[in-house]
Short mmCIF file of C-alpha atoms in Angstrom, two decimals:
data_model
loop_
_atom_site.label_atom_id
_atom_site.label_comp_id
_atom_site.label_asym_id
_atom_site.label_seq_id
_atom_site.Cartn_x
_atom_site.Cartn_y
_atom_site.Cartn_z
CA UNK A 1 54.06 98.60 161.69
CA UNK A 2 54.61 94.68 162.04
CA UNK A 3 51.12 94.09 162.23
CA UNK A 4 50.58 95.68 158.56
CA UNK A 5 51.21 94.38 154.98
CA UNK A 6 54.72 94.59 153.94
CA UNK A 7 53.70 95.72 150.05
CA UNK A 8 57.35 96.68 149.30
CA UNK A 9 60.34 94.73 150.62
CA UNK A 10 64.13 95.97 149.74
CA UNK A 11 67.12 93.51 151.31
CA UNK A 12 70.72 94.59 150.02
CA UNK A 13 69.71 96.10 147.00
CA UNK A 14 72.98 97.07 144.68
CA UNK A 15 72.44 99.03 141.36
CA UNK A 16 76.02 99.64 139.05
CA UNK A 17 75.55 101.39 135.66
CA UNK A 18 78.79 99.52 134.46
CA UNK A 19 81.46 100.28 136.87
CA UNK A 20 79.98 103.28 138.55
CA UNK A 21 77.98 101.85 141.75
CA UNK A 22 74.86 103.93 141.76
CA UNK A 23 73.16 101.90 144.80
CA UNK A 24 75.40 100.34 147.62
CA UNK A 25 73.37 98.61 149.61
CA UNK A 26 69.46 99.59 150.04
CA UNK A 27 67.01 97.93 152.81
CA UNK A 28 63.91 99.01 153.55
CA UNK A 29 60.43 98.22 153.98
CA UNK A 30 57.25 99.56 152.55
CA UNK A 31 53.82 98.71 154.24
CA UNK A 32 50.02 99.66 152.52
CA UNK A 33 49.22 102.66 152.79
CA UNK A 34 52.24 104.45 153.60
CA UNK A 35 53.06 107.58 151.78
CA UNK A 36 57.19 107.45 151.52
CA UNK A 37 58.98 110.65 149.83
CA UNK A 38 62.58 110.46 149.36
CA UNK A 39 64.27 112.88 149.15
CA UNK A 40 68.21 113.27 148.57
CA UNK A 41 70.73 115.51 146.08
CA UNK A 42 71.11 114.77 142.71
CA UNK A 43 73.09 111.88 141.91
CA UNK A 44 72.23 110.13 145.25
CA UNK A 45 70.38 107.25 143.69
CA UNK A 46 66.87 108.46 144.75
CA UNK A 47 65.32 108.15 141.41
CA UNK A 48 67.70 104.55 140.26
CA UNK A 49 65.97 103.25 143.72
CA UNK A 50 62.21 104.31 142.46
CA UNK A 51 63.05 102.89 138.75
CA UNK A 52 64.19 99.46 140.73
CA UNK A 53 61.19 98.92 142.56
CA UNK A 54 59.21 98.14 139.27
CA UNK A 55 62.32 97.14 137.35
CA UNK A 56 62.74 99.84 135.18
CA UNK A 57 65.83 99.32 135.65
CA UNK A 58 67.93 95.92 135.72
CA UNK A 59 68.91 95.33 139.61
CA UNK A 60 72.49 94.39 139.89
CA UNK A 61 72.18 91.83 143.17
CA UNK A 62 70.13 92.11 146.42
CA UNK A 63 66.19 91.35 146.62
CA UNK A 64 63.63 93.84 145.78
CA UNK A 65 59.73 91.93 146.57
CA UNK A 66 56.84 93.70 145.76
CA UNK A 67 53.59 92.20 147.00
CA UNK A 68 55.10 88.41 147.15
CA UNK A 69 57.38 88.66 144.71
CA UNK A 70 61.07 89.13 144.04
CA UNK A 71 61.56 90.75 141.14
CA UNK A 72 65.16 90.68 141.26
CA UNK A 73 64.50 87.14 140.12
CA UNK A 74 65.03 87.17 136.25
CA UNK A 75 62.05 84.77 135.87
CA UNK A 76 59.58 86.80 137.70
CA UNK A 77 56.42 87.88 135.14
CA UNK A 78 57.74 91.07 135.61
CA UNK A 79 54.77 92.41 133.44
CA UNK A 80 52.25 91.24 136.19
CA UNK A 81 53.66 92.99 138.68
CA UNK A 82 54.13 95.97 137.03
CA UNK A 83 50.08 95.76 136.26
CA UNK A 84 49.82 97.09 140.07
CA UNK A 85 52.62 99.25 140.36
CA UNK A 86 51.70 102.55 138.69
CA UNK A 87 54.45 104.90 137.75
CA UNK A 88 54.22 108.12 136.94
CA UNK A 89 57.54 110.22 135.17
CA UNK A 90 59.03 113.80 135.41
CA UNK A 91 58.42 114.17 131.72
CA UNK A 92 55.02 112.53 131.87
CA UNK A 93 55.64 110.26 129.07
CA UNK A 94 52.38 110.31 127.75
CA UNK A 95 51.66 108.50 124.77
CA UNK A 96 51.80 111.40 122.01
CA UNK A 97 50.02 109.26 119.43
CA UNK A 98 47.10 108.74 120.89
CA UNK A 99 44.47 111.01 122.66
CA UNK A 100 44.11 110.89 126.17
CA UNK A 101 41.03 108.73 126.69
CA UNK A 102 43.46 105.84 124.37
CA UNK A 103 46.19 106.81 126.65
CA UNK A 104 43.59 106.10 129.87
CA UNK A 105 42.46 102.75 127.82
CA UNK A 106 45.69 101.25 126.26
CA UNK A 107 46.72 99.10 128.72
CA UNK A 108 43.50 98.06 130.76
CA UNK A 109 42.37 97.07 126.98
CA UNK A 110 45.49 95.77 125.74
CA UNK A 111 46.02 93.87 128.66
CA UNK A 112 42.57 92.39 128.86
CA UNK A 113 41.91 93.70 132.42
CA UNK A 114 38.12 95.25 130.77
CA UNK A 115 36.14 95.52 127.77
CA UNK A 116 36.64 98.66 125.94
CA UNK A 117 33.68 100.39 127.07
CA UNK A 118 33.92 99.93 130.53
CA UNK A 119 38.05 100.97 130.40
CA UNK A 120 36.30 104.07 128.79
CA UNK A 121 33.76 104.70 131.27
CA UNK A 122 36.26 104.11 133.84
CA UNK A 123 38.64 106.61 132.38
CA UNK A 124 36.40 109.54 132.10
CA UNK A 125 35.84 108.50 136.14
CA UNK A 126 39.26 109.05 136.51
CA UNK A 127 39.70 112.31 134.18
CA UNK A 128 36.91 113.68 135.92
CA UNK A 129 38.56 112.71 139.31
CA UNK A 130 42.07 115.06 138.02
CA UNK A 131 39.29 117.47 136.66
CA UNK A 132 40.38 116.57 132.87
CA UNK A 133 37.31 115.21 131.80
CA UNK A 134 36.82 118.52 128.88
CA UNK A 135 40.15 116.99 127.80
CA UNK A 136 39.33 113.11 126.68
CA UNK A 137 39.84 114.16 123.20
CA UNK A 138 42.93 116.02 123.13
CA UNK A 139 45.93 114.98 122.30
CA UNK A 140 48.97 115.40 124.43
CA UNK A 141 50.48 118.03 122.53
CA UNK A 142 47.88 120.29 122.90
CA UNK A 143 48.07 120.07 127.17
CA UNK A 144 49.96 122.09 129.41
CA UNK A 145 53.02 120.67 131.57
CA UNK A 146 50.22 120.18 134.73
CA UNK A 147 47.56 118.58 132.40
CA UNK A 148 50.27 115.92 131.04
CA UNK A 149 51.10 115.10 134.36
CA UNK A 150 47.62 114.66 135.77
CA UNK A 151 46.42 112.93 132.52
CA UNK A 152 49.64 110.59 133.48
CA UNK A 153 48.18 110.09 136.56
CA UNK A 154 45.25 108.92 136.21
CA UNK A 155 46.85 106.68 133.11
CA UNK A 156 48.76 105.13 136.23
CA UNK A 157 45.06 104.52 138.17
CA UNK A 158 43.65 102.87 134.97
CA UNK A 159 44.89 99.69 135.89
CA UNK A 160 43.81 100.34 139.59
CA UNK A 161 47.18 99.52 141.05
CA UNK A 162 48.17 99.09 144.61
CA UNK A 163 51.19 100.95 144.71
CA UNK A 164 52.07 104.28 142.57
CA UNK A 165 55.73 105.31 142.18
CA UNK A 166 56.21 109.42 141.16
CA UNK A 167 59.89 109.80 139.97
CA UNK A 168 60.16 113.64 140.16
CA UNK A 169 56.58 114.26 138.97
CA UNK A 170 57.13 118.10 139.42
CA UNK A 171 60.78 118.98 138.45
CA UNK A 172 59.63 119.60 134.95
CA UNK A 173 57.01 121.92 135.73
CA UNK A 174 56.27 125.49 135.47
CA UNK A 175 55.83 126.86 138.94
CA UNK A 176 52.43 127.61 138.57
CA UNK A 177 51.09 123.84 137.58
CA UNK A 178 52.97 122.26 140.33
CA UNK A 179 50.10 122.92 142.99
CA UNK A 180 47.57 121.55 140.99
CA UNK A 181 49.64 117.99 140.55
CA UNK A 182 50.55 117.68 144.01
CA UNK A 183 46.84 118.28 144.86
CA UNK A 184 45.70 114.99 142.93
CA UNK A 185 48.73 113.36 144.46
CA UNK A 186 47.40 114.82 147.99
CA UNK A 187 44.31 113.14 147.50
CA UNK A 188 45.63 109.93 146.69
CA UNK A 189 47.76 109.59 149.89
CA UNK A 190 44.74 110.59 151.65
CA UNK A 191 42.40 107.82 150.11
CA UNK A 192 45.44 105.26 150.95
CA UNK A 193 47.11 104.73 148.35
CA UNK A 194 50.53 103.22 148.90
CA UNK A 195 53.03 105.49 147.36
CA UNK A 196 56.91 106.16 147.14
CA UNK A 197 57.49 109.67 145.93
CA UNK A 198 61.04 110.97 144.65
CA UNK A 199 60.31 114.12 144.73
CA UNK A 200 62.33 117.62 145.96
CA UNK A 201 59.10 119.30 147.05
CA UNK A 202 59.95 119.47 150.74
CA UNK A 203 56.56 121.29 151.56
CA UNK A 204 54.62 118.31 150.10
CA UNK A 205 57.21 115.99 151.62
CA UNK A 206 56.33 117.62 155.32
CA UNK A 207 52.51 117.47 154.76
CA UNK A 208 52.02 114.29 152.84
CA UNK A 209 54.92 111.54 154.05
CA UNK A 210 54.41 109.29 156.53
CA UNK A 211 58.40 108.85 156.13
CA UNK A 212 60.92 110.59 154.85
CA UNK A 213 63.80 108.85 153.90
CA UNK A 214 67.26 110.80 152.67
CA UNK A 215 69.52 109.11 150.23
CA UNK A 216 73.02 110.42 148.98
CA UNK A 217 75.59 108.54 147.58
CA UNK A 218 73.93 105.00 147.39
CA UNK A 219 72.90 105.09 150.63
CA UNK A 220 69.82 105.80 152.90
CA UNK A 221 71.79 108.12 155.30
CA UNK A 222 68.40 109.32 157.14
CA UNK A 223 64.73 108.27 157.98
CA UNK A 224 62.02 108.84 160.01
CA UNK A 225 58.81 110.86 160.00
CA UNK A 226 59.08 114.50 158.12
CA UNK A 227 59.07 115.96 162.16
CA UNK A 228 62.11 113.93 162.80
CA UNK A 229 64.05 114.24 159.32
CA UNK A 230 63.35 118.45 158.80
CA UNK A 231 62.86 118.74 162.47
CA UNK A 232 66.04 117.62 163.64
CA UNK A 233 68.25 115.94 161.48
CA UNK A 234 70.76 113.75 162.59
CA UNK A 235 73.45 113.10 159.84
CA UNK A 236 75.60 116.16 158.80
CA UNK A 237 75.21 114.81 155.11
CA UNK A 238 70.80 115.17 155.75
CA UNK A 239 71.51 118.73 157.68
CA UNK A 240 73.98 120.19 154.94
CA UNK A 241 71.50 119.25 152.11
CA UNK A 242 68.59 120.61 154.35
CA UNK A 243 69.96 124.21 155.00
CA UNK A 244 70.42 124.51 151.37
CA UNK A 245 67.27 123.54 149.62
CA UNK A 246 64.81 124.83 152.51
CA UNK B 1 62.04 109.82 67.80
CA UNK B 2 57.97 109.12 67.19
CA UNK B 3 59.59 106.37 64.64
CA UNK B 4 61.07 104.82 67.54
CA UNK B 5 57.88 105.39 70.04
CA UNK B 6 56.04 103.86 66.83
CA UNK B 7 57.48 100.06 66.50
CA UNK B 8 59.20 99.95 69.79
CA UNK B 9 56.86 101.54 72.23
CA UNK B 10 55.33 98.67 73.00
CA UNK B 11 58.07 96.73 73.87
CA UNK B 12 59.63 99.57 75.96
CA UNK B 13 56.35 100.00 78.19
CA UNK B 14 56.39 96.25 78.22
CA UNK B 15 60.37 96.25 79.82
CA UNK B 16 58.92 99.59 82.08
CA UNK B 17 56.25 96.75 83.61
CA UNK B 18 59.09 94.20 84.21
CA UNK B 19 60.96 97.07 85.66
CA UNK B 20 58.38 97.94 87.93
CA UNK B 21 57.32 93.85 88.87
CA UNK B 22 61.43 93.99 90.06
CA UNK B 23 61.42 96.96 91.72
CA UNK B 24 57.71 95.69 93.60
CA UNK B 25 58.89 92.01 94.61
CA UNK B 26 62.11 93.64 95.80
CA UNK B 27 60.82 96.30 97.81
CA UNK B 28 58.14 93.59 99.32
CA UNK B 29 61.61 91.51 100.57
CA UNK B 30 63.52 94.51 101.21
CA UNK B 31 60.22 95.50 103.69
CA UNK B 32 60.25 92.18 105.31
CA UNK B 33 64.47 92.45 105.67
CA UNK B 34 64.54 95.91 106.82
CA UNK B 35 62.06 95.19 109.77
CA UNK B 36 63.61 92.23 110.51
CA UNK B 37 67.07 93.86 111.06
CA UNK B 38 65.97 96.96 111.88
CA UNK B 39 63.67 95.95 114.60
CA UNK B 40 67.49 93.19 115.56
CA UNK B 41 69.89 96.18 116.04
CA UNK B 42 67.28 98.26 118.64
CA UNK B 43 66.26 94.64 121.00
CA UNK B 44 68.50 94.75 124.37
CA UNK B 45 70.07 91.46 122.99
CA UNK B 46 74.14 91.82 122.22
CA UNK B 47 74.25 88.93 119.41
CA UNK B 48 70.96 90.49 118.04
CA UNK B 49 72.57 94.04 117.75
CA UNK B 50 76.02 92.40 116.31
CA UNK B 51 74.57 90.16 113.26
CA UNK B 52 72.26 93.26 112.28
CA UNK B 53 75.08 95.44 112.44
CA UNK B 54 77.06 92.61 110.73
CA UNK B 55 74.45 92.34 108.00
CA UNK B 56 73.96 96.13 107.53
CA UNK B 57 77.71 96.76 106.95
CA UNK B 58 78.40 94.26 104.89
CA UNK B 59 75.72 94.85 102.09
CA UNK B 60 76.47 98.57 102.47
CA UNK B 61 79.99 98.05 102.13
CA UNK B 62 79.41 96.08 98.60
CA UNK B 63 78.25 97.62 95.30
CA UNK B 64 74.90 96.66 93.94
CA UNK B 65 76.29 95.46 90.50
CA UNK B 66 79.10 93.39 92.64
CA UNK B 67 76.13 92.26 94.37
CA UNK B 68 74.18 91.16 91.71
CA UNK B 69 76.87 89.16 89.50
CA UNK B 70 77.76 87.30 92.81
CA UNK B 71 74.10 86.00 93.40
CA UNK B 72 73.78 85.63 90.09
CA UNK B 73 76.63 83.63 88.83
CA UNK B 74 78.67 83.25 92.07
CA UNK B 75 75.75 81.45 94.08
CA UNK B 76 74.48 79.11 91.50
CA UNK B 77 78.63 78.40 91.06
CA UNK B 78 79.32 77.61 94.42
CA UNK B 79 76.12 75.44 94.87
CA UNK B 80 76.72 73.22 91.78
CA UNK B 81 80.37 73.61 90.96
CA UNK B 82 82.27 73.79 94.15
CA UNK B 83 79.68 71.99 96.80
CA UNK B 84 78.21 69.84 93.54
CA UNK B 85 74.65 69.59 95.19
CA UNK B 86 73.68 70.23 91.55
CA UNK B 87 70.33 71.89 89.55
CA UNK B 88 70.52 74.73 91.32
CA UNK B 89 69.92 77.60 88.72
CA UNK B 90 68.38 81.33 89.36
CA UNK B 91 66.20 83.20 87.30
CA UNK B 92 67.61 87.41 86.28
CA UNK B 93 63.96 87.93 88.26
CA UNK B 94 64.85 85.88 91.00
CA UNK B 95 68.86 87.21 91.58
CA UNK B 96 67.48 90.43 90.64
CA UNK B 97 64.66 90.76 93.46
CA UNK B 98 67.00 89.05 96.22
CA UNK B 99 69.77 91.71 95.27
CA UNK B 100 67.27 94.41 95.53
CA UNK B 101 66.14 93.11 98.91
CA UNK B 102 69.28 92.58 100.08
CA UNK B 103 70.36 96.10 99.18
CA UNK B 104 67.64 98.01 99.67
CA UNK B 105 66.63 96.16 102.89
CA UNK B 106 69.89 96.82 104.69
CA UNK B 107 69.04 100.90 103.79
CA UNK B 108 66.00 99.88 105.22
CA UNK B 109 67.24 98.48 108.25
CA UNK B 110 69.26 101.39 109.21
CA UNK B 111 65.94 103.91 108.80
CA UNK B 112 63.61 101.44 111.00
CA UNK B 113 66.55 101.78 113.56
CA UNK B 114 67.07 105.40 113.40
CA UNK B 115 63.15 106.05 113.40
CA UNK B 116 62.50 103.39 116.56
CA UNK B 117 65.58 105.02 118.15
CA UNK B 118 64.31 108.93 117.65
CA UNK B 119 61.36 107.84 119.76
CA UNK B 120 61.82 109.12 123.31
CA UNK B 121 62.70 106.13 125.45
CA UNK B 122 60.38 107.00 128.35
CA UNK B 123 57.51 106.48 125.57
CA UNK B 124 58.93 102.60 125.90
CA UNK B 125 59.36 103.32 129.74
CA UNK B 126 55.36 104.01 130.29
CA UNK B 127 54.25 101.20 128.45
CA UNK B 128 56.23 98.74 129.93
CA UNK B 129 55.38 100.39 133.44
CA UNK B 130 51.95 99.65 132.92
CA UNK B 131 52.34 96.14 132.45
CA UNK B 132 52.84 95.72 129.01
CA UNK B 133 54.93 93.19 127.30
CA UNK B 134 58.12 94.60 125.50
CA UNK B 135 56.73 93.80 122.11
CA UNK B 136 52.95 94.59 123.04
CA UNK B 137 54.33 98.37 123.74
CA UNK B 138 56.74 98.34 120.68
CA UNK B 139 53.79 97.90 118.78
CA UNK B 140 51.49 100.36 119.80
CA UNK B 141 53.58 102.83 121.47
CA UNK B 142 56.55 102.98 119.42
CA UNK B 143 56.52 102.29 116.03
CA UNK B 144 53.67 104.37 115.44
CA UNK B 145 55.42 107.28 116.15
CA UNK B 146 58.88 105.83 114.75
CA UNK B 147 57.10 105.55 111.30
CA UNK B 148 55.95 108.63 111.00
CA UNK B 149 59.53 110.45 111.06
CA UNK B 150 60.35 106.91 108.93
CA UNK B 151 58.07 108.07 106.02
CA UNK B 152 60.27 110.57 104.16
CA UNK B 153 63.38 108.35 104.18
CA UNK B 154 61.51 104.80 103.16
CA UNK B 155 59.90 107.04 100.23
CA UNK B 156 63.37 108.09 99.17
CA UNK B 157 65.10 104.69 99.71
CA UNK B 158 61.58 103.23 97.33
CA UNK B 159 63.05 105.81 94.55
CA UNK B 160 66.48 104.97 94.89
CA UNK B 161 65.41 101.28 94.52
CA UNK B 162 63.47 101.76 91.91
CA UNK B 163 66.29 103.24 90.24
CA UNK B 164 68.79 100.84 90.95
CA UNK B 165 66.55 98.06 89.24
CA UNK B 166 68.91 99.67 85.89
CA UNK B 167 71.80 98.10 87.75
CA UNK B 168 70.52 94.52 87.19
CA UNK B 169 70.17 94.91 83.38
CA UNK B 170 73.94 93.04 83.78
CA UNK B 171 72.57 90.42 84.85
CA UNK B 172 69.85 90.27 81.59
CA UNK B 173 66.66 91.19 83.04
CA UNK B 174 64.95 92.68 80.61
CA UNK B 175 64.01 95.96 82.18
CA UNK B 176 64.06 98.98 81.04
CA UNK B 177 68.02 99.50 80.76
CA UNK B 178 68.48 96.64 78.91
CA UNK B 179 65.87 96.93 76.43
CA UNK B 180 67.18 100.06 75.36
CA UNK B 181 69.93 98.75 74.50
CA UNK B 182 68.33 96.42 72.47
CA UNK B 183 66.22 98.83 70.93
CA UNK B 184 69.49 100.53 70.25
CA UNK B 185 71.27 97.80 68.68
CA UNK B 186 68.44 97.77 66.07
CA UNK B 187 68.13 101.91 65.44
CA UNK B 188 71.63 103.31 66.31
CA UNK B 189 69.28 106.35 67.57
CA UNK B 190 70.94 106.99 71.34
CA UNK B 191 69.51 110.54 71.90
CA UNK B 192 66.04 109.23 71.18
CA UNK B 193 66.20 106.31 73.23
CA UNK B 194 67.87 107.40 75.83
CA UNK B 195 65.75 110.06 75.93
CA UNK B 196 62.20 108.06 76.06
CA UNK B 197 63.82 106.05 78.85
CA UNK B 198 64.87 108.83 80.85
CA UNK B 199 61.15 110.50 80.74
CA UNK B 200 59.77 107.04 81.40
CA UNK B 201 61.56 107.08 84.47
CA UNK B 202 60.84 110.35 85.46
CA UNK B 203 57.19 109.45 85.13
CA UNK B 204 57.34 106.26 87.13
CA UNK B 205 59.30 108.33 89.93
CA UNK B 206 57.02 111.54 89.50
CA UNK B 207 53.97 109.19 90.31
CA UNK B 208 55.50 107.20 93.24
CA UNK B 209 56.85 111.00 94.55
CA UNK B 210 53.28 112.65 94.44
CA UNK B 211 51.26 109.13 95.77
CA UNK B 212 53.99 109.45 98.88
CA UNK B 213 53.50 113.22 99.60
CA UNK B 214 49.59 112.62 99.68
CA UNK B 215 50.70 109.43 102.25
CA UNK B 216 53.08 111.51 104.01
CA UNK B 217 50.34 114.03 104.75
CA UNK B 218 47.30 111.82 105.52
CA UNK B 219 50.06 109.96 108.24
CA UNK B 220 50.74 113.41 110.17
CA UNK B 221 47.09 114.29 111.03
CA UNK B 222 46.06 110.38 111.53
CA UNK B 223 47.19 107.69 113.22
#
């Protein structure tokens, strides 16, 4: 592991939402390429932790450095760093005033990454690549739960970032249109994508992670590789929440 | 009544165009006032949020024709009586429009906050997550869809304004109001003036009404 990048480094991070500490004190590393799922009850911080990692959130002390740079620091051009950290949301988030080619384009266009017409070419790539590419004209009212969430994805991959963060991207799915999300997410991790995944999809979390890593109250309690964390758990906190969600 | 339509119509269509020049140039401010404010009370920036909120309540909390006699003959006082800089005098049109503005802009204000806040917040959350700046995604993400549900309420806050321009015929702007009162003055005929004004208004309101549904309904297919 030494010998590879370091894309994501955490030292000490602490997250309050006024007095209510909602992070305690988070370390960890994240190298290219790794697939990390973490998983953890509800109120455990899981999702705070993803939403700090791009600063969605406003991080209370400790150092969060993603590819060189701490972003903890309030002068860091947060907005560059976020170019290369894709995120993608439970409730998609898609922009519901535009279509879903303009939701693809927006940013790369906005942002001056490419000329419109190569954003557009490189969109219906990437529609094509979450087999939406019938779907560049609609708008994202007329999708189902699945197609939002795919169509968010490959929003995320328009501005070919290096890391992609999925806060929960299946919790507000109907059953049936979770398979076909986690399959483009599948196919990311296997292309090598470097990706932290909140996500309470244990079968995915067994298949895909490289690590798991279990968070409840603030804390990482538990990590290792999915063998180790479902396999044989060592903290009654990770066992108790095991037995009841699998 | 045609007796009336006959020698004074002119002048009364004449006082419905000054009418509707105060009602424009205050709407224009009241525009500029409301986005200013409105766009103050929804930036993550405490002293922001306070003097909108400061601004909002206080105009609110006075009454238009309180308003207008203060800007009009309080302002001008204070300037060249009490601080005796001296000169300083205001047109009815030019109290009149900042009174409007002030008025109708801290309505305004409340409405651009309301419609930014109805947005969902993770439609602020994506933009920014892609990179874009704060104001770059406010912009094109979120006021865009904040003016659509804004539409109904500016349209009725227009009419209200344009109605409230009758307020400033204290202050002698020769609007509508207060040429009818001249007219009256000379005829003694209330019913029939009263009367022509009140349809005039109607038909100024009727128009703005039926240009703002055709708006309203263009809005919610484009964009």
């Amino acid at each position: 592991m030494d010998s590879k990048n370091v894309k994501i480094h955490v030292s000490h991070l602490k997250k309050n939402f006024g007095k209510l500490e909602v992070l305690r004190d988070i370390s960890n590393d994240i190298t290219e390429g790794e697939v990390v799922v973490v998983i953890g009850p509800s109120g455990s911080g899981k999702s705070t932790f993803l939403r700090c990692l791009n600063r969605l959130e406003d991080i209370t002390s400790g150092e969060v450095v993603v590819d060189g740079v701490n972003i903890a620091d309030k002068k860091a051009d947060i907005n560059k760093v976020r170019e290369n950290v894709g995120m993608v949301f439970q409730h998609f988030n898609l922009f519901n005033n535009m279509n879903v080619l303009r939701n693809l384009t927006l940013a790369p266009v906005d942002l001056g990454k490419m000329s419109k017409a190569d954003a557009q070419k490189q969109a219906m790539k990437l529609l094509e690549r979450v087999g939406l590419a019938d779907k560049a004209q609609a708008f994202p009212s007329q999708l189902s739960g699945g197609q939002k969430q795919r169509v968010a994805i490959a929003r995320a991959l328009a501005m070919n970032p290096d890391i992609m963060l999925f806060d929960e991207p299946t919790s507000a799915l109907d059953p049936e249109m979770v398979g076909e999300v986690l399959e483009v997410m599948k196919e990311l991790a296997r292309e090598g994508m470097t990706m932290v995944v909140v996500t309470h999809e244990m079968g995915f979390a067994r298949e895909v992670a490289d690590r798991v890593i279990f968070m409840d109250g603030g804390y990482i309690l538990e990590e290792g590789t999915p063998e180790e964390v479902f396999g044989n758990p060592q903290n009654p906190r990770t066992k108790d929440f095991l037995n009841k969600v699998l | 009544m045609l007796r009336i339509i006959d020698v004074y119509g002119e002048l009364l269509l004449k006082a419905m165009g000054q009418t509707l020049l105060l009602a424009l140039c205050g709407l224009f401010f009241a525009c500029i006032l409301g986005l200013i404010f409105g766009l103050m009370s929804v930036v993550k920036n405490r002293p922001c949020n306070i003097i909108a909120r400061i601004f909002v309540d206080a105009i609110r909390g006075v009454p238009m024709i309180v308003l207008a006699y203060f800007i009009y003959f309080g302002v001008p006082y204070l300037l060249n009586t009490i601080m005796k800089i001296g000169g300083v005098t205001l047109t009815a049109l030019q109290a009149g429009t900042a009174c409007l503005a002030l008025n109708c802009g801290a309505y305004m204000a409340e409405i651009i906050r309301a419609g930014i806040e109805s947005v969902d917040k993770g439609q602020m959350e994506a933009a920014r997550s892609l990179g874009m700046p704060y104001w770059r995604s406010m912009y094109r993400v979120v006021l865009p869809q904040a003016i659509r549900t804004m539409i109904p309420s500016i349209i009725n806050q227009f009419i209200i304004t344009l109605k409230d321009t009758s307020i400033l015929s204290v202050i002698g702007f020769p609007e509508l109001v207060n040429t009818a009162k001249n007219v009256l003055a000379n005829t003694f005929m209330s019913f029939q003036t009263w009367a022509i004004v009140a349809v005039m208004y109607l038909v100024i309101i009727q128009t703005l009404s039926v240009l703002a549904k055709h708006l309203e309904r263009r809005l919610k297919h484009g964009l």
